[in-house]
mmCIF file of C-alpha atoms and ligand atoms in Angstrom:
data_model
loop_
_atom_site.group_PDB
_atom_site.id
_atom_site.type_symbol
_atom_site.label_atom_id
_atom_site.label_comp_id
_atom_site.label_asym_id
_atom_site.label_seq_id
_atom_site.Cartn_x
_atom_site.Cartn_y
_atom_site.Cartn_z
ATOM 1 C CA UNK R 157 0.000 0.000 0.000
ATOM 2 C CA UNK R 158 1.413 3.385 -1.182
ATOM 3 C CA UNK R 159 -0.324 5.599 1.377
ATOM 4 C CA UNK R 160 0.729 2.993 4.938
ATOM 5 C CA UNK R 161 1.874 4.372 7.780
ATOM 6 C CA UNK R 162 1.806 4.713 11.185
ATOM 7 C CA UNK R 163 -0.849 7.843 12.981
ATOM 8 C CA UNK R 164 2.355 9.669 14.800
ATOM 9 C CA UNK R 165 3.805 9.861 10.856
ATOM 10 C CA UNK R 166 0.391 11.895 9.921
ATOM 11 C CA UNK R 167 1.418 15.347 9.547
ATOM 12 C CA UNK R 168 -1.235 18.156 11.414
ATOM 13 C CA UNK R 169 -3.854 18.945 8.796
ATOM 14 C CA UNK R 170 -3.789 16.282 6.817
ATOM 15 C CA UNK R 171 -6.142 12.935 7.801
ATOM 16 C CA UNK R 172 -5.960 8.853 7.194
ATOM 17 C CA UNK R 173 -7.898 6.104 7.578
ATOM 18 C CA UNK R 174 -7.336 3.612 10.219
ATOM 19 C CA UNK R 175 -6.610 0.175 8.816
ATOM 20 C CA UNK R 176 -5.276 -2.114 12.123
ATOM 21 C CA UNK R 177 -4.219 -1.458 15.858
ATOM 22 C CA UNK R 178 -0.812 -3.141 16.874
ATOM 23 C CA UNK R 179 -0.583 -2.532 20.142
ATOM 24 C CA UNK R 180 -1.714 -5.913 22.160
ATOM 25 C CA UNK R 181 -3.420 -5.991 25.409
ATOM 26 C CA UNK R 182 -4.883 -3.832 27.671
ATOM 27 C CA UNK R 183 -3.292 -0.686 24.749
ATOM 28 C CA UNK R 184 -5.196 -2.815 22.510
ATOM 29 C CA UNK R 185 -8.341 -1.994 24.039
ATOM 30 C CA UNK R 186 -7.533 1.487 24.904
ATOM 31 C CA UNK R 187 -6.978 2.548 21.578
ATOM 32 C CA UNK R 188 -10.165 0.833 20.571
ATOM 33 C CA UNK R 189 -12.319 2.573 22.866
ATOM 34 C CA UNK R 190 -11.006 5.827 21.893
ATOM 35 C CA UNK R 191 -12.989 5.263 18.728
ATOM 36 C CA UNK R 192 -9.460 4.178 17.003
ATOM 37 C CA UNK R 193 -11.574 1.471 15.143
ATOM 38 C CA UNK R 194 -10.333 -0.488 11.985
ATOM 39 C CA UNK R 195 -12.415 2.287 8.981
ATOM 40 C CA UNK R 196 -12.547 5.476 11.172
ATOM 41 C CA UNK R 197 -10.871 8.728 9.469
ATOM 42 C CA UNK R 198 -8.699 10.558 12.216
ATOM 43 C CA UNK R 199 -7.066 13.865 11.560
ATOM 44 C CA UNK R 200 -4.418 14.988 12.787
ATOM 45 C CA UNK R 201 -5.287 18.889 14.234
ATOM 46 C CA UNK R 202 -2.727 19.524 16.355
ATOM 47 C CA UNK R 203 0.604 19.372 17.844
ATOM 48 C CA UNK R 204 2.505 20.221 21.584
ATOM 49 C CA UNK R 205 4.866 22.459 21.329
ATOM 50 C CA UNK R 206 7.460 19.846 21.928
ATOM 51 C CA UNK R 207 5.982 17.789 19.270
ATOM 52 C CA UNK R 208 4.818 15.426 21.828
ATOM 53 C CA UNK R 209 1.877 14.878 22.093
ATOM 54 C CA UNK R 210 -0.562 14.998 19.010
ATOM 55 C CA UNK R 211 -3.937 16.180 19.162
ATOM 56 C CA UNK R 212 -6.449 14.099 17.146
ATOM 57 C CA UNK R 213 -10.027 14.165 15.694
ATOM 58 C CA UNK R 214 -11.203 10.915 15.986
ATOM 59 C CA UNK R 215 -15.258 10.575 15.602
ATOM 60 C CA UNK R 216 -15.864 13.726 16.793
ATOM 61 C CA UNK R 217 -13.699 14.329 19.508
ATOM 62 C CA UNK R 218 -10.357 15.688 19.593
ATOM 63 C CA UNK R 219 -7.954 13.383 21.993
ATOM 64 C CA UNK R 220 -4.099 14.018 22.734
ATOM 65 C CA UNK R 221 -2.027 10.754 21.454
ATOM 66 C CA UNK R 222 1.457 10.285 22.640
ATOM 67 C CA UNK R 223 4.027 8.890 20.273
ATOM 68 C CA UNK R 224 4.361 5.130 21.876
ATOM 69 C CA UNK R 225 0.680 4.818 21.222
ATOM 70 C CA UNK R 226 0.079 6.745 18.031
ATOM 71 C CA UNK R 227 3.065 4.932 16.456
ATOM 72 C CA UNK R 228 0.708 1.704 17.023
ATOM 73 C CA UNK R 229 -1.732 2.517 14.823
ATOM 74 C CA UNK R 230 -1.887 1.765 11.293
ATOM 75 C CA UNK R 231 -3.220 4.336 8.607
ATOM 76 C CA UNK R 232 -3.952 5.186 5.181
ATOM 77 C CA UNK R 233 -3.519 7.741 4.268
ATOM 78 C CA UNK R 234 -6.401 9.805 2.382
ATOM 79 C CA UNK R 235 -5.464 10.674 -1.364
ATOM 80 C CA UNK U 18 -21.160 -14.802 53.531
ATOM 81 C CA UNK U 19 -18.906 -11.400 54.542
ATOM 82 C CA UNK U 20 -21.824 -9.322 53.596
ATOM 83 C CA UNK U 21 -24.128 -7.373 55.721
ATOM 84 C CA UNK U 22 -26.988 -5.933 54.007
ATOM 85 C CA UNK U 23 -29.465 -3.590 55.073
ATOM 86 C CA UNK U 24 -33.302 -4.880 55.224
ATOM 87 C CA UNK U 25 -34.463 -2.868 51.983
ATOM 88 C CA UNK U 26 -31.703 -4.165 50.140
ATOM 89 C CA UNK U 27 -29.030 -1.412 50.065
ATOM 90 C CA UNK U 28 -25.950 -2.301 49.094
ATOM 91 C CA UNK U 29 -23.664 -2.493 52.029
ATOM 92 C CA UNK U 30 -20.641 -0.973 49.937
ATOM 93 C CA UNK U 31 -22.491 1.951 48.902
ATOM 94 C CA UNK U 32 -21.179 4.232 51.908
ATOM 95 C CA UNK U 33 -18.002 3.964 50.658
ATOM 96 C CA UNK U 34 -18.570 6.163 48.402
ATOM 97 C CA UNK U 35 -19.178 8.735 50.656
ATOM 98 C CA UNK U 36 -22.758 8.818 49.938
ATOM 99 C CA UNK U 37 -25.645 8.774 52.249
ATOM 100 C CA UNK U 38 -27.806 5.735 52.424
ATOM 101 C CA UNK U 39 -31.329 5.658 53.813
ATOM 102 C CA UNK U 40 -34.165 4.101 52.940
ATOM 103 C CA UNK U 41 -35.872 6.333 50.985
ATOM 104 C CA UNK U 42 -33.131 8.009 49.047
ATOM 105 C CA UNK U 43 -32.511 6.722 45.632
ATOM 106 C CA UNK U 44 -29.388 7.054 44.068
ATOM 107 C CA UNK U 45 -28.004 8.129 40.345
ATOM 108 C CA UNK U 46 -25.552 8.270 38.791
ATOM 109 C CA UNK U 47 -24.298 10.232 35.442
ATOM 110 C CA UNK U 48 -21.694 8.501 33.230
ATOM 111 C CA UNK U 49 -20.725 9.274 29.896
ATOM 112 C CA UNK U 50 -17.730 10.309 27.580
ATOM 113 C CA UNK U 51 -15.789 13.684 28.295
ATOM 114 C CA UNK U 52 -17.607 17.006 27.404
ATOM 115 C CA UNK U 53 -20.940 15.719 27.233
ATOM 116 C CA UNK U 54 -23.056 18.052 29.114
ATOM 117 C CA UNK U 55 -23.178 15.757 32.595
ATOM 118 C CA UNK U 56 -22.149 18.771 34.541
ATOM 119 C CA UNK U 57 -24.682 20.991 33.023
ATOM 120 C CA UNK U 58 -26.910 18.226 33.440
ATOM 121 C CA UNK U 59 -26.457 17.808 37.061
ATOM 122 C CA UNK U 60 -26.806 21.200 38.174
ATOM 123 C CA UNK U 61 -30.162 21.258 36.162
ATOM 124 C CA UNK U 62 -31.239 18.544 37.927
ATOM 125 C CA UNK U 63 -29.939 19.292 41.612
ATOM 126 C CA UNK U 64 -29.760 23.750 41.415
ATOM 127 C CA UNK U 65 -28.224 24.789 44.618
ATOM 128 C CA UNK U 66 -28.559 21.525 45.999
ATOM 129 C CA UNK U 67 -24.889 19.899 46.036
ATOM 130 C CA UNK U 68 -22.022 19.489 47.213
ATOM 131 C CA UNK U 69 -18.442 19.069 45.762
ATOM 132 C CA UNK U 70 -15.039 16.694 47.399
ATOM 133 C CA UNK U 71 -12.876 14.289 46.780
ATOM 134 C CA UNK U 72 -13.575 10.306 45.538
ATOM 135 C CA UNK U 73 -12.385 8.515 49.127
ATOM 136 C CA UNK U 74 -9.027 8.147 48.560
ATOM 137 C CA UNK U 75 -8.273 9.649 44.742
ATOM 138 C CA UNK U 76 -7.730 13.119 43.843
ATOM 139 C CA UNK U 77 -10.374 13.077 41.518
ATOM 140 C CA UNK U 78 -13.651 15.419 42.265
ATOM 141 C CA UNK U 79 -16.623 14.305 43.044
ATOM 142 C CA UNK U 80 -20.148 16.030 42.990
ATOM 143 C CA UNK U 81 -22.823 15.091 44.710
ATOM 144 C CA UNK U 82 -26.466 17.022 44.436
ATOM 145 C CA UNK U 83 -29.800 16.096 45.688
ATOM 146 C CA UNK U 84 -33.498 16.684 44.194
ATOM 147 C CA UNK U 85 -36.755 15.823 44.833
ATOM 148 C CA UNK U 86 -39.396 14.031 42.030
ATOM 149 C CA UNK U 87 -42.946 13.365 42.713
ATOM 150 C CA UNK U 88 -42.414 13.280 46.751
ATOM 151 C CA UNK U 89 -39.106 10.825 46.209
ATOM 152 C CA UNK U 90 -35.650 11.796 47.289
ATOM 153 C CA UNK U 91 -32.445 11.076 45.180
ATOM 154 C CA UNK U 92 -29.006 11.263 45.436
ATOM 155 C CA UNK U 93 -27.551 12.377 42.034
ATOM 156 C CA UNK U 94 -23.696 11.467 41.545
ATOM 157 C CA UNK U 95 -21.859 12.721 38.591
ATOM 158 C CA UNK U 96 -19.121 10.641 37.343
ATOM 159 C CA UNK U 97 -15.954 11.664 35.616
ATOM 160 C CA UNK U 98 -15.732 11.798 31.801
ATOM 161 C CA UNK U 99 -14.321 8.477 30.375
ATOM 162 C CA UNK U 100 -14.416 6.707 26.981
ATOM 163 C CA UNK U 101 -14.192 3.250 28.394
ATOM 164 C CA UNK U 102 -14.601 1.700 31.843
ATOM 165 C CA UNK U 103 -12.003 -0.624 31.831
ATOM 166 C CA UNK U 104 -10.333 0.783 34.492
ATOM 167 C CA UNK U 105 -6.996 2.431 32.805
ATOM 168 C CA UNK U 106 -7.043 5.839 34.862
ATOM 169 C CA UNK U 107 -8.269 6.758 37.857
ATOM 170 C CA UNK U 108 -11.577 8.307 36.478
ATOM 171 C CA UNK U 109 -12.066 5.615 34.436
ATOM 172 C CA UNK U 110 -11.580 3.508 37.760
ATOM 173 C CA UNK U 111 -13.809 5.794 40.003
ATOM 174 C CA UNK U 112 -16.292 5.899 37.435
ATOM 175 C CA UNK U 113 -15.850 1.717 37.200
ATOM 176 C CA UNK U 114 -16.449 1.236 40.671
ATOM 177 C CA UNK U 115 -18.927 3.385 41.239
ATOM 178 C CA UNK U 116 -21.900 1.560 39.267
ATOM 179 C CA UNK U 117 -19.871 -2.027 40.076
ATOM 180 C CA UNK U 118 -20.161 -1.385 44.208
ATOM 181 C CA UNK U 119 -22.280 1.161 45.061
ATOM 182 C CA UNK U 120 -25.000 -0.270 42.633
ATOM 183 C CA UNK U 121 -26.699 3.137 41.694
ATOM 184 C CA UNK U 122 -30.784 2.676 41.181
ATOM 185 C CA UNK U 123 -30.248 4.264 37.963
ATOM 186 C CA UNK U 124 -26.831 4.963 35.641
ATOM 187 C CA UNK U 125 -27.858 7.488 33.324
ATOM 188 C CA UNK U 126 -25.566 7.250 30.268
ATOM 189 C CA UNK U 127 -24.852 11.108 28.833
ATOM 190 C CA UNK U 128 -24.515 10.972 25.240
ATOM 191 C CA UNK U 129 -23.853 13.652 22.701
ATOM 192 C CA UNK U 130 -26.188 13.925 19.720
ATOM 193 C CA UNK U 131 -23.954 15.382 17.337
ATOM 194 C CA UNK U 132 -21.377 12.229 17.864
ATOM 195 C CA UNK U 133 -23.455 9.336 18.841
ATOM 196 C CA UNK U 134 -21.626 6.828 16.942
ATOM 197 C CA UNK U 135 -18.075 7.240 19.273
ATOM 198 C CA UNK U 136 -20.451 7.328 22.611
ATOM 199 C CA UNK U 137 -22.198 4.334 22.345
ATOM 200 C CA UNK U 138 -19.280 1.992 23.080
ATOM 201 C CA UNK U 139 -19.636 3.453 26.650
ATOM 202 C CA UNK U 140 -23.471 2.477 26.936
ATOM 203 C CA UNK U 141 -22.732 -0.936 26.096
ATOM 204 C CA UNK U 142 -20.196 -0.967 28.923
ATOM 205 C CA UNK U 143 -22.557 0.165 31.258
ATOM 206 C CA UNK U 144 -25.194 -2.057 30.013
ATOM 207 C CA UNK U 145 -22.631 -4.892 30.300
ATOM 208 C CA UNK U 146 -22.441 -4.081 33.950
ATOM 209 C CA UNK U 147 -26.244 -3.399 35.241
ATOM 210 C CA UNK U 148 -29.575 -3.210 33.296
ATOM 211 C CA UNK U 149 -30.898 -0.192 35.369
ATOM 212 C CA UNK U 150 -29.838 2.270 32.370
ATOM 213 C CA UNK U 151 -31.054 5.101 30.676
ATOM 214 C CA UNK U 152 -29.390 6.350 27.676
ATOM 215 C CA UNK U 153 -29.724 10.429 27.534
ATOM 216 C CA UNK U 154 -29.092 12.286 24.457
ATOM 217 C CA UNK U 155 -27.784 15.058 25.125
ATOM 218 C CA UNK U 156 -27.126 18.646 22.911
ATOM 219 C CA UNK U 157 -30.263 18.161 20.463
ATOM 220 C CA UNK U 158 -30.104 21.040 20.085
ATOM 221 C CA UNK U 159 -26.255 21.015 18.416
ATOM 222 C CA UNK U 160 -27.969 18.126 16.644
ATOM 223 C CA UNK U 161 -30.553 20.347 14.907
ATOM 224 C CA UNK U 162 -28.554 22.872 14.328
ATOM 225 C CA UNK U 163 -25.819 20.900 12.351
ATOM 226 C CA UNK U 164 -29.257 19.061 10.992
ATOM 227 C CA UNK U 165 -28.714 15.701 12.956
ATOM 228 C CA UNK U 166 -31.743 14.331 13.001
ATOM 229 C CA UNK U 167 -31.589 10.999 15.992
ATOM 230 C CA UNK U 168 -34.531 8.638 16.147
ATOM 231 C CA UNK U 169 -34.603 8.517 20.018
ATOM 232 C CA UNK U 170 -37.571 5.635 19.609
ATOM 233 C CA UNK U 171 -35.290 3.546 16.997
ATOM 234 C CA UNK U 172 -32.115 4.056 19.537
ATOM 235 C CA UNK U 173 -34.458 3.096 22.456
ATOM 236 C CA UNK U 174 -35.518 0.031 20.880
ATOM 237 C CA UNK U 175 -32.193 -1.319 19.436
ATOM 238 C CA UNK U 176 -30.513 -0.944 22.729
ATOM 239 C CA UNK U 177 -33.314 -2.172 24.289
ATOM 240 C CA UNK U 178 -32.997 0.873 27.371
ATOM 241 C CA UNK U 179 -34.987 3.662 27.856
ATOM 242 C CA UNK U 180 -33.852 6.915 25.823
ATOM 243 C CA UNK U 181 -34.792 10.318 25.860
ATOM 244 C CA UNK U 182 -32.983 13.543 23.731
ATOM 245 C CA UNK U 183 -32.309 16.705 25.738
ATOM 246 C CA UNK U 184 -30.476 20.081 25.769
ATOM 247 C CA UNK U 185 -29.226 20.409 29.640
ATOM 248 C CA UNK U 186 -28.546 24.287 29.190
ATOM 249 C CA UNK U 187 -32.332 25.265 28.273
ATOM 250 C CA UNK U 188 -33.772 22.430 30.350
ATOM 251 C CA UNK U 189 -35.246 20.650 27.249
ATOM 252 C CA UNK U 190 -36.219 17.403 27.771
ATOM 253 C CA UNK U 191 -35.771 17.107 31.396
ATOM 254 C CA UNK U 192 -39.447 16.352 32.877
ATOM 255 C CA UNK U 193 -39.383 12.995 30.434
ATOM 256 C CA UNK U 194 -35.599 12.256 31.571
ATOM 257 C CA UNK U 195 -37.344 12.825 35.653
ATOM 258 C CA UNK U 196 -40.254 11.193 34.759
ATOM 259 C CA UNK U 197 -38.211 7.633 32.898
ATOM 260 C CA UNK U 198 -35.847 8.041 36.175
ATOM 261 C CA UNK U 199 -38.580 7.878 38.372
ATOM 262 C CA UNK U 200 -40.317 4.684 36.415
ATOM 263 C CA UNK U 201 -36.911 2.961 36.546
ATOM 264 C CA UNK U 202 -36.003 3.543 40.582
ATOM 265 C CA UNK U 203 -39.155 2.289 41.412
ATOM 266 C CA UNK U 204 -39.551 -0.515 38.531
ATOM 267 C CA UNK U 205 -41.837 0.074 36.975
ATOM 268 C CA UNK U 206 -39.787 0.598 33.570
ATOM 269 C CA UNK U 207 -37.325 -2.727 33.282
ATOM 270 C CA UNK U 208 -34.852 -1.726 30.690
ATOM 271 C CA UNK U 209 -33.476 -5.198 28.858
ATOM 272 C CA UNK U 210 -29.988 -4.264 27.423
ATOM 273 C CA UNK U 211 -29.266 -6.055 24.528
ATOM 274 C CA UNK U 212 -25.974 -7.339 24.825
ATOM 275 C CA UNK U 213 -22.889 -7.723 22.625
ATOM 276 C CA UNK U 214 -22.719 -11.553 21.371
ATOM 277 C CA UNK U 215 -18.686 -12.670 20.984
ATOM 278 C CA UNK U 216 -17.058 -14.872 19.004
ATOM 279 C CA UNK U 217 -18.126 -18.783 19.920
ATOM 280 C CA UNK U 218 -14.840 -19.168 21.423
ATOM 281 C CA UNK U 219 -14.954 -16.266 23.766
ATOM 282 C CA UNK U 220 -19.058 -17.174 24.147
ATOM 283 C CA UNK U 221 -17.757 -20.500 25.663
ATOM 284 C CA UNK U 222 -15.231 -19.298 27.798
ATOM 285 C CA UNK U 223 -17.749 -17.188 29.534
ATOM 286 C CA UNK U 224 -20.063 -19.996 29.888
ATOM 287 C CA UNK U 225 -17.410 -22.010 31.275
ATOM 288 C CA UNK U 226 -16.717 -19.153 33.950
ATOM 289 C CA UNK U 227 -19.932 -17.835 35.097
ATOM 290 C CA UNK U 228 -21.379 -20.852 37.185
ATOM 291 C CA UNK U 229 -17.766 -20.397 39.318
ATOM 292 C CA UNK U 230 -18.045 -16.731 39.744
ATOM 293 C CA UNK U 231 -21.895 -16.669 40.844
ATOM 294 C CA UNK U 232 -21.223 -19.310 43.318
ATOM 295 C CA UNK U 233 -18.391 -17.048 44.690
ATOM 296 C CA UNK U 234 -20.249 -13.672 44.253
ATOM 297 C CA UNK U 235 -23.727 -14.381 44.109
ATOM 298 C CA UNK U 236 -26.019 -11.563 42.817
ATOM 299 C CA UNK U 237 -23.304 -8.875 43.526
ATOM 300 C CA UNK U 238 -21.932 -8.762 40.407
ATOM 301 C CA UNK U 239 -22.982 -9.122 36.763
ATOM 302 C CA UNK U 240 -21.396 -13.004 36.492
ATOM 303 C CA UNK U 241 -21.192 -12.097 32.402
ATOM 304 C CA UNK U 242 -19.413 -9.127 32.995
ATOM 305 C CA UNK U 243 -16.806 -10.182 35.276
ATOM 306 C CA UNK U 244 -16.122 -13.107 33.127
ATOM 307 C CA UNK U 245 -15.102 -10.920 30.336
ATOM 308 C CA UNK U 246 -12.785 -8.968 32.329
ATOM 309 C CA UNK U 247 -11.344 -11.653 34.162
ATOM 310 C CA UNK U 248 -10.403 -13.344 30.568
ATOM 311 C CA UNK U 249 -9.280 -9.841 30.096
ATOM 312 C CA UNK U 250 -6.882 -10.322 32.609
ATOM 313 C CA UNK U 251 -8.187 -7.075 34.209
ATOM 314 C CA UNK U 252 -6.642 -7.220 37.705
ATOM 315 C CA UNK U 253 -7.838 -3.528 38.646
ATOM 316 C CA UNK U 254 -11.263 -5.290 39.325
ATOM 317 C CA UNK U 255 -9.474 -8.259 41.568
ATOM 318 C CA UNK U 256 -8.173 -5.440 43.522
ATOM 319 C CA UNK U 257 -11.567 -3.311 43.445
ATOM 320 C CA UNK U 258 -12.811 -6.374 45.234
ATOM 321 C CA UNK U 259 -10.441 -6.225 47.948
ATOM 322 C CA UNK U 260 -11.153 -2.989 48.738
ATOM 323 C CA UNK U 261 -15.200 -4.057 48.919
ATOM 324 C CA UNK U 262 -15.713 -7.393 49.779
ATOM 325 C CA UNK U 263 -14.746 -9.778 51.913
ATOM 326 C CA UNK U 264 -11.468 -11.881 52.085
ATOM 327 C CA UNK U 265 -12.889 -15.214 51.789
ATOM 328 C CA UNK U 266 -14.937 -14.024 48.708
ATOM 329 C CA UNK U 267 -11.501 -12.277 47.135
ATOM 330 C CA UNK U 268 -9.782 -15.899 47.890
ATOM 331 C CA UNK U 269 -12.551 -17.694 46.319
ATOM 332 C CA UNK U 270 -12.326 -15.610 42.780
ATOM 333 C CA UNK U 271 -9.009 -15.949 42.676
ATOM 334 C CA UNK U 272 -9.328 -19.280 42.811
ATOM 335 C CA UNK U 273 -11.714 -19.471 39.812
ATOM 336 C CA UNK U 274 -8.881 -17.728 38.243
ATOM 337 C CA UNK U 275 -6.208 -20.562 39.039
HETATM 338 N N1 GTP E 270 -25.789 23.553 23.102
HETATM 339 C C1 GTP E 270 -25.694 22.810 24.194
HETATM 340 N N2 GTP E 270 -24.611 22.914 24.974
HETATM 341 C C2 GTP E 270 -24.519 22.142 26.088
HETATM 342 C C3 GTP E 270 -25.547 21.228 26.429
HETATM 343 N N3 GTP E 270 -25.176 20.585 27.556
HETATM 344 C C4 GTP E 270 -23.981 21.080 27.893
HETATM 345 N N4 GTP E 270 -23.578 22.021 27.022
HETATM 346 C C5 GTP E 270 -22.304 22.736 27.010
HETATM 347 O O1 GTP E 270 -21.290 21.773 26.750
HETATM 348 C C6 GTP E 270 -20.079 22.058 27.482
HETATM 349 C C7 GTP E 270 -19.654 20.896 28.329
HETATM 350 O O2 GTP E 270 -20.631 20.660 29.315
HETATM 351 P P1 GTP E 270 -20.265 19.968 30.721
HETATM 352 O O3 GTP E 270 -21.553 19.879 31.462
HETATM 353 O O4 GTP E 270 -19.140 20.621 31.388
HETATM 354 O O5 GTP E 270 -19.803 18.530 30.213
HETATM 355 P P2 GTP E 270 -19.295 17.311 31.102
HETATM 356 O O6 GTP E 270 -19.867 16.089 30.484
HETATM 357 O O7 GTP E 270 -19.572 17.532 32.530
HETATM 358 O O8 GTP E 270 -17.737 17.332 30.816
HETATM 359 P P3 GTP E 270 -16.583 16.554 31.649
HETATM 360 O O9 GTP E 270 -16.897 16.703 33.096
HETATM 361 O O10 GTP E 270 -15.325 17.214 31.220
HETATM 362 O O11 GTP E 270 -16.639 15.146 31.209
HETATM 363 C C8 GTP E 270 -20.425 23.305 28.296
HETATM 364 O O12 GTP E 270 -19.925 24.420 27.604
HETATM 365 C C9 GTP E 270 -21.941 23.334 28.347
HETATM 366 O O13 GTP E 270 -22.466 24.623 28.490
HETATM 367 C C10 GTP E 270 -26.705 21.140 25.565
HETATM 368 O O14 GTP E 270 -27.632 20.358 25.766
HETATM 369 N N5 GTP E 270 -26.709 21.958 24.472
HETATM 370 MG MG1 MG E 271 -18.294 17.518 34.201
#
């Protein structure tokens, strides 16, 4: 797939597609219930000033990913 | 067994909470995701009647208010703002134990209208855990503005709880939310989740497990529920027990672990 990557690797303003969570376990589930659901589109609106973390619209609310979990996630990326 | 219960039925682990039980004082509780008007909600429902402080033990705040509905007293609680209640922060865990031990007479799930999609994996949670739910939809009026239009009936029926849309900050909506309260406290209304069905092999496991954990907790807990999150591997609730029940019963569920 041309457009794969990871959600930390979505630059702000631009969104993806979620295609599979990696994370395992109780992450697993967390990422899940944050709406991060194999099909959802997720933007990414915003960053820290340290980069660290990034603010996300996922389903209609915007939630503050750090890198070790956003790095877990597996997008494509909207053409 | 370890428990003492009142004659009416209260559940013993309710003061723990730091909330007053009598007899005639129903209690309720507000769940739902982050930023979903359960705030504005409560202080509809209770005015000048409340009082702010701490979760026993956790930093967290908790508000408590009061009201009175057709000559009944109740105890409103609002929770803390989660996504999940799987017990991975401390609201989620407050928020967890809340409707797990102190058994509220009614969890009223907030939802919001304009996102209904992402809240509904928290009112299947909470119907996971107790039936006495009511799902609230909450800024309609965002809804109708952005042209959402939500069958309430359709939403009611595939969930199989009550459900009733309302705008908390003009009041909308609030006698039939008081008036579906009321009907479930006092039974009249029996909500009948309708549950999530897993995969055969999960389906089994939890048949497998629930015989052992009613014969160690009885009624206290949903059997179904606890089964998933002990195949979860979810020791935050092993240690929620602790803190509420008894030591043989603790010993005994860890045991159905083994
Ligand atoms: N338009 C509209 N706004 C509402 C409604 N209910 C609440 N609000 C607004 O939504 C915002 C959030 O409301 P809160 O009551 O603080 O939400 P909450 O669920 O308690 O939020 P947390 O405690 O952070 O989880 C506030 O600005 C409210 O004024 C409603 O029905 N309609
Ligand atoms: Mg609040």
């Amino acid at each position: 797939m041309a457009g794969s990557k990871t959600l930390n690797q979505l630059p702000v303003g631009s969104a993806a597609v979620v295609r599979r969570v990696n994370a395992g376990g109780i992450m697993q589930r967390r990422l899940l219930d944050l709406g991060l659901v194999p099909g959802t589109r997720v933007e990414a609106v915003g960053r820290s000033p340290l980069g660290d973390p990034i603010a996300y619209n996922i389903r209609g609310a915007v939630i503050a990913l750090r890198q070790e979990e956003s790095s877990l996630v597996l997008v494509e990326l909207e053409s | 067994m370890g428990l003492t219960y009142q004659s009416v039925g209260i559940p013993a682990t309710r003061e723990m909470f730091n909330v007053k039980v009598t007899d005639n004082r129903s209690v309720i509780a507000l769940a739902g995701n982050p930023n979903t008007g359960k705030s504005t909600l409560f202080n509809a429902l209770t005015g000048l009647r409340q009082h702010t402080g701490n979760w026993p033990g956790k930093t967290v705040l908790q508000s408590k208010g009061s009201f009175i509905y057709k000559g009944r007293e109740y105890t409103v609680v609002d929770l803390p703002g989660t996504y999940s209640l799987l017990a991975n922060s401390v609201e989620e865990q407050v928020a967890r134990d809340f409707i797990c031990f102190a058994k509220p007479d009614t969890t009223v799930v907030v939802v919001d209208a304009t996102c209904l999609e992402r809240n509904l994996n928290l009112v299947l949670q909470v119907m996971e855990i107790t039936e006495k739910v009511i799902v609230c939809v909450n800024l309609i009026d965002e809804a109708r503005r952005k042209k959402l239009n939500v069958d309430i009936q359709k939403l009611s029926e595939l969930l199989g709880i009550p459900a009733v849309a309302t705008a908390a900050c003009t009041g909308e909506g609030l006698p039939q939310l008081l008036d579906l309260i009321s009907q479930v406290v006092c039974g009249d209304l029996k909500p009948k989740p309708k549950l999530v069905h897993y995969s055969s092999e999960l389906e089994n496991a939890i048949s497998k497990l629930e015989p052992k954990i009613k014969e160690v907790l009885g009624a206290e807990l949903n059997s179904r529920w606890v089964a998933l999150r002990l195949l979860e591997g979810d020791k935050t609730l092993i240690e929620s027990l602790e803190k509420f029940y008894s030591q043989e019963m603790i010993k005994a569920t860890r045991e159905v672990l083994a």
